[in-house]
Amino acid sequence: MGDSVTGKKVLIVEDDMIISMVLERMIKKLGHEVVKKVIAGQDAIDSAFELEPDLILMDIQLKDDIDGITAMQEIREKSDVHVIYITGNSDQYNLERAKKTDFVDYLVKPIQMSHLKKSISKAFAEQIS
């Protein structure tokens, strides 16, 4: 894999199609591959196990009854994939819940390219010695 932070496989979990497309464009611009975009918690769990991404961009509010944090708790049982949460509001309750899933970053919408880039670098920083 070399020691660069390029070419990571990213799973996008976001129920807003516009935001999802914007995130996909940013990820590609940063040199990574979007392996799948899903809108529901259960799909996020299934896709994480099936596709084994390097990174998940996880919206907290999702289309089904499993929110992003619950989905991540489930994924954590079998995977230590990096996760960056995306949220419309940074309330303390969800932040506390998210901490238990060992996340890389917690970004509040609207997502800026520079923030996303920084978060992704942070995720894979330990691989750049």
PDB file of C-alpha atoms in Angstrom:
ATOM      1  CA  MET A   1       0.000   0.000   0.000  1.00  0.00           C
ATOM      2  CA  GLY A   2       2.979   2.358   0.302  1.00  0.00           C
ATOM      3  CA  ASP A   3       2.979   5.187   2.795  1.00  0.00           C
ATOM      4  CA  SER A   4       0.641   7.640   1.099  1.00  0.00           C
ATOM      5  CA  VAL A   5      -2.879   8.416   2.173  1.00  0.00           C
ATOM      6  CA  THR A   6      -4.332   7.917  -1.298  1.00  0.00           C
ATOM      7  CA  GLY A   7      -6.546   5.263  -2.718  1.00  0.00           C
ATOM      8  CA  LYS A   8      -8.565   4.356   0.346  1.00  0.00           C
ATOM      9  CA  LYS A   9     -11.925   2.613  -0.002  1.00  0.00           C
ATOM     10  CA  VAL A  10     -14.689   4.757   1.434  1.00  0.00           C
ATOM     11  CA  LEU A  11     -18.277   3.830   2.307  1.00  0.00           C
ATOM     12  CA  ILE A  12     -20.644   6.804   2.438  1.00  0.00           C
ATOM     13  CA  VAL A  13     -23.678   6.498   4.703  1.00  0.00           C
ATOM     14  CA  GLU A  14     -25.855   9.560   4.150  1.00  0.00           C
ATOM     15  CA  ASP A  15     -29.610   9.734   3.540  1.00  0.00           C
ATOM     16  CA  ASP A  16     -29.573  13.129   1.847  1.00  0.00           C
ATOM     17  CA  MET A  17     -28.832  12.436  -1.815  1.00  0.00           C
ATOM     18  CA  ILE A  18     -27.385  15.880  -2.536  1.00  0.00           C
ATOM     19  CA  ILE A  19     -24.993  15.745   0.409  1.00  0.00           C
ATOM     20  CA  SER A  20     -24.104  12.192  -0.527  1.00  0.00           C
ATOM     21  CA  MET A  21     -23.164  13.301  -4.046  1.00  0.00           C
ATOM     22  CA  VAL A  22     -21.139  16.234  -2.731  1.00  0.00           C
ATOM     23  CA  LEU A  23     -19.258  13.923  -0.348  1.00  0.00           C
ATOM     24  CA  GLU A  24     -18.604  11.462  -3.148  1.00  0.00           C
ATOM     25  CA  ARG A  25     -17.144  14.222  -5.303  1.00  0.00           C
ATOM     26  CA  MET A  26     -14.908  15.391  -2.437  1.00  0.00           C
ATOM     27  CA  ILE A  27     -13.689  11.850  -1.739  1.00  0.00           C
ATOM     28  CA  LYS A  28     -12.806  11.326  -5.402  1.00  0.00           C
ATOM     29  CA  LYS A  29     -11.046  14.696  -5.556  1.00  0.00           C
ATOM     30  CA  LEU A  30      -8.970  13.633  -2.573  1.00  0.00           C
ATOM     31  CA  GLY A  31      -7.896  10.540  -4.510  1.00  0.00           C
ATOM     32  CA  HIS A  32     -10.018   7.910  -2.798  1.00  0.00           C
ATOM     33  CA  GLU A  33     -12.588   5.473  -4.084  1.00  0.00           C
ATOM     34  CA  VAL A  34     -16.235   5.459  -3.028  1.00  0.00           C
ATOM     35  CA  VAL A  35     -17.120   1.763  -2.845  1.00  0.00           C
ATOM     36  CA  LYS A  36     -20.789   2.354  -2.094  1.00  0.00           C
ATOM     37  CA  LYS A  37     -23.312   4.959  -0.935  1.00  0.00           C
ATOM     38  CA  VAL A  38     -26.120   3.800   1.342  1.00  0.00           C
ATOM     39  CA  ILE A  39     -28.919   5.633   3.128  1.00  0.00           C
ATOM     40  CA  ALA A  40     -29.926   3.307   5.969  1.00  0.00           C
ATOM     41  CA  GLY A  41     -28.271   1.928   9.080  1.00  0.00           C
ATOM     42  CA  GLN A  42     -28.836  -1.730   8.263  1.00  0.00           C
ATOM     43  CA  ASP A  43     -27.348  -1.237   4.791  1.00  0.00           C
ATOM     44  CA  ALA A  44     -24.364   0.461   6.401  1.00  0.00           C
ATOM     45  CA  ILE A  45     -23.776  -2.558   8.634  1.00  0.00           C
ATOM     46  CA  ASP A  46     -24.162  -5.046   5.773  1.00  0.00           C
ATOM     47  CA  SER A  47     -21.965  -3.023   3.426  1.00  0.00           C
ATOM     48  CA  ALA A  48     -19.241  -2.534   6.035  1.00  0.00           C
ATOM     49  CA  PHE A  49     -18.918  -6.291   6.509  1.00  0.00           C
ATOM     50  CA  GLU A  50     -19.276  -7.136   2.838  1.00  0.00           C
ATOM     51  CA  LEU A  51     -17.021  -4.472   1.297  1.00  0.00           C
ATOM     52  CA  GLU A  52     -14.534  -3.970   4.152  1.00  0.00           C
ATOM     53  CA  PRO A  53     -13.917  -0.261   3.467  1.00  0.00           C
ATOM     54  CA  ASP A  54     -10.920   1.575   4.938  1.00  0.00           C
ATOM     55  CA  LEU A  55     -13.146   4.422   6.066  1.00  0.00           C
ATOM     56  CA  ILE A  56     -16.832   5.077   6.661  1.00  0.00           C
ATOM     57  CA  LEU A  57     -18.358   8.539   6.407  1.00  0.00           C
ATOM     58  CA  MET A  58     -21.353   8.048   8.666  1.00  0.00           C
ATOM     59  CA  ASP A  59     -24.272  10.425   8.943  1.00  0.00           C
ATOM     60  CA  ILE A  60     -25.879  10.158  12.372  1.00  0.00           C
ATOM     61  CA  GLN A  61     -29.530  10.638  11.334  1.00  0.00           C
ATOM     62  CA  LEU A  62     -30.494   7.909   8.860  1.00  0.00           C
ATOM     63  CA  LYS A  63     -33.564   6.676   7.017  1.00  0.00           C
ATOM     64  CA  ASP A  64     -34.354   3.652   9.159  1.00  0.00           C
ATOM     65  CA  ASP A  65     -34.624   3.064  12.887  1.00  0.00           C
ATOM     66  CA  ILE A  66     -30.896   2.385  13.201  1.00  0.00           C
ATOM     67  CA  ASP A  67     -28.977   5.644  13.460  1.00  0.00           C
ATOM     68  CA  GLY A  68     -25.358   6.032  12.442  1.00  0.00           C
ATOM     69  CA  ILE A  69     -23.986   5.531  15.934  1.00  0.00           C
ATOM     70  CA  THR A  70     -26.025   2.373  16.541  1.00  0.00           C
ATOM     71  CA  ALA A  71     -24.904   1.067  13.152  1.00  0.00           C
ATOM     72  CA  MET A  72     -21.301   1.777  14.101  1.00  0.00           C
ATOM     73  CA  GLN A  73     -21.660  -0.013  17.456  1.00  0.00           C
ATOM     74  CA  GLU A  74     -22.765  -3.051  15.518  1.00  0.00           C
ATOM     75  CA  ILE A  75     -19.934  -2.736  12.972  1.00  0.00           C
ATOM     76  CA  ARG A  76     -17.410  -2.374  15.831  1.00  0.00           C
ATOM     77  CA  GLU A  77     -18.214  -5.884  17.010  1.00  0.00           C
ATOM     78  CA  LYS A  78     -16.345  -7.252  13.990  1.00  0.00           C
ATOM     79  CA  SER A  79     -14.397  -4.366  12.505  1.00  0.00           C
ATOM     80  CA  ASP A  80     -12.027  -1.586  13.491  1.00  0.00           C
ATOM     81  CA  VAL A  81     -12.699   0.418  10.318  1.00  0.00           C
ATOM     82  CA  HIS A  82     -12.089   4.163  10.640  1.00  0.00           C
ATOM     83  CA  VAL A  83     -15.255   6.244  10.970  1.00  0.00           C
ATOM     84  CA  ILE A  84     -15.878   9.949  10.509  1.00  0.00           C
ATOM     85  CA  TYR A  85     -19.307  11.047  11.720  1.00  0.00           C
ATOM     86  CA  ILE A  86     -21.278  13.665   9.892  1.00  0.00           C
ATOM     87  CA  THR A  87     -24.078  15.430  11.677  1.00  0.00           C
ATOM     88  CA  GLY A  88     -26.556  18.234  11.186  1.00  0.00           C
ATOM     89  CA  ASN A  89     -26.302  19.239  14.811  1.00  0.00           C
ATOM     90  CA  SER A  90     -23.527  18.624  17.289  1.00  0.00           C
ATOM     91  CA  ASP A  91     -25.567  17.796  20.365  1.00  0.00           C
ATOM     92  CA  GLN A  92     -23.767  16.519  23.428  1.00  0.00           C
ATOM     93  CA  TYR A  93     -25.886  13.375  23.766  1.00  0.00           C
ATOM     94  CA  ASN A  94     -24.885  11.988  20.374  1.00  0.00           C
ATOM     95  CA  LEU A  95     -21.291  13.086  20.822  1.00  0.00           C
ATOM     96  CA  GLU A  96     -21.084  11.071  24.061  1.00  0.00           C
ATOM     97  CA  ARG A  97     -22.631   8.031  22.346  1.00  0.00           C
ATOM     98  CA  ALA A  98     -20.274   8.413  19.377  1.00  0.00           C
ATOM     99  CA  LYS A  99     -17.203   8.478  21.633  1.00  0.00           C
ATOM    100  CA  LYS A 100     -17.877   4.863  22.576  1.00  0.00           C
ATOM    101  CA  THR A 101     -17.375   3.826  18.958  1.00  0.00           C
ATOM    102  CA  ASP A 102     -13.856   5.226  18.705  1.00  0.00           C
ATOM    103  CA  PHE A 103     -14.348   7.698  15.863  1.00  0.00           C
ATOM    104  CA  VAL A 104     -11.710   9.680  13.990  1.00  0.00           C
ATOM    105  CA  ASP A 105     -13.703  12.867  13.697  1.00  0.00           C
ATOM    106  CA  TYR A 106     -17.118  14.425  14.149  1.00  0.00           C
ATOM    107  CA  LEU A 107     -17.955  16.901  11.391  1.00  0.00           C
ATOM    108  CA  VAL A 108     -20.933  19.236  11.418  1.00  0.00           C
ATOM    109  CA  LYS A 109     -22.698  20.014   8.125  1.00  0.00           C
ATOM    110  CA  PRO A 110     -22.139  21.749   5.812  1.00  0.00           C
ATOM    111  CA  ILE A 111     -18.944  19.748   5.308  1.00  0.00           C
ATOM    112  CA  GLN A 112     -15.966  21.699   4.023  1.00  0.00           C
ATOM    113  CA  MET A 113     -13.468  20.032   1.720  1.00  0.00           C
ATOM    114  CA  SER A 114     -10.579  21.193   3.933  1.00  0.00           C
ATOM    115  CA  HIS A 115     -12.160  19.653   7.046  1.00  0.00           C
ATOM    116  CA  LEU A 116     -12.827  16.372   5.305  1.00  0.00           C
ATOM    117  CA  LYS A 117      -9.277  16.251   3.985  1.00  0.00           C
ATOM    118  CA  LYS A 118      -7.911  16.895   7.468  1.00  0.00           C
ATOM    119  CA  SER A 119     -10.146  14.203   8.983  1.00  0.00           C
ATOM    120  CA  ILE A 120      -9.120  11.624   6.397  1.00  0.00           C
ATOM    121  CA  SER A 121      -5.445  12.445   6.948  1.00  0.00           C
ATOM    122  CA  LYS A 122      -6.016  12.050  10.668  1.00  0.00           C
ATOM    123  CA  ALA A 123      -7.614   8.640  10.099  1.00  0.00           C
ATOM    124  CA  PHE A 124      -4.590   7.305   8.284  1.00  0.00           C
ATOM    125  CA  ALA A 125      -1.909   9.380  10.011  1.00  0.00           C
ATOM    126  CA  GLU A 126      -0.440   6.437  11.853  1.00  0.00           C
ATOM    127  CA  GLN A 127       0.435   4.912   8.486  1.00  0.00           C
ATOM    128  CA  ILE A 128       2.622   7.845   7.479  1.00  0.00           C
ATOM    129  CA  SER A 129       5.779   7.422   9.465  1.00  0.00           C
TER     130      SER A 129
END
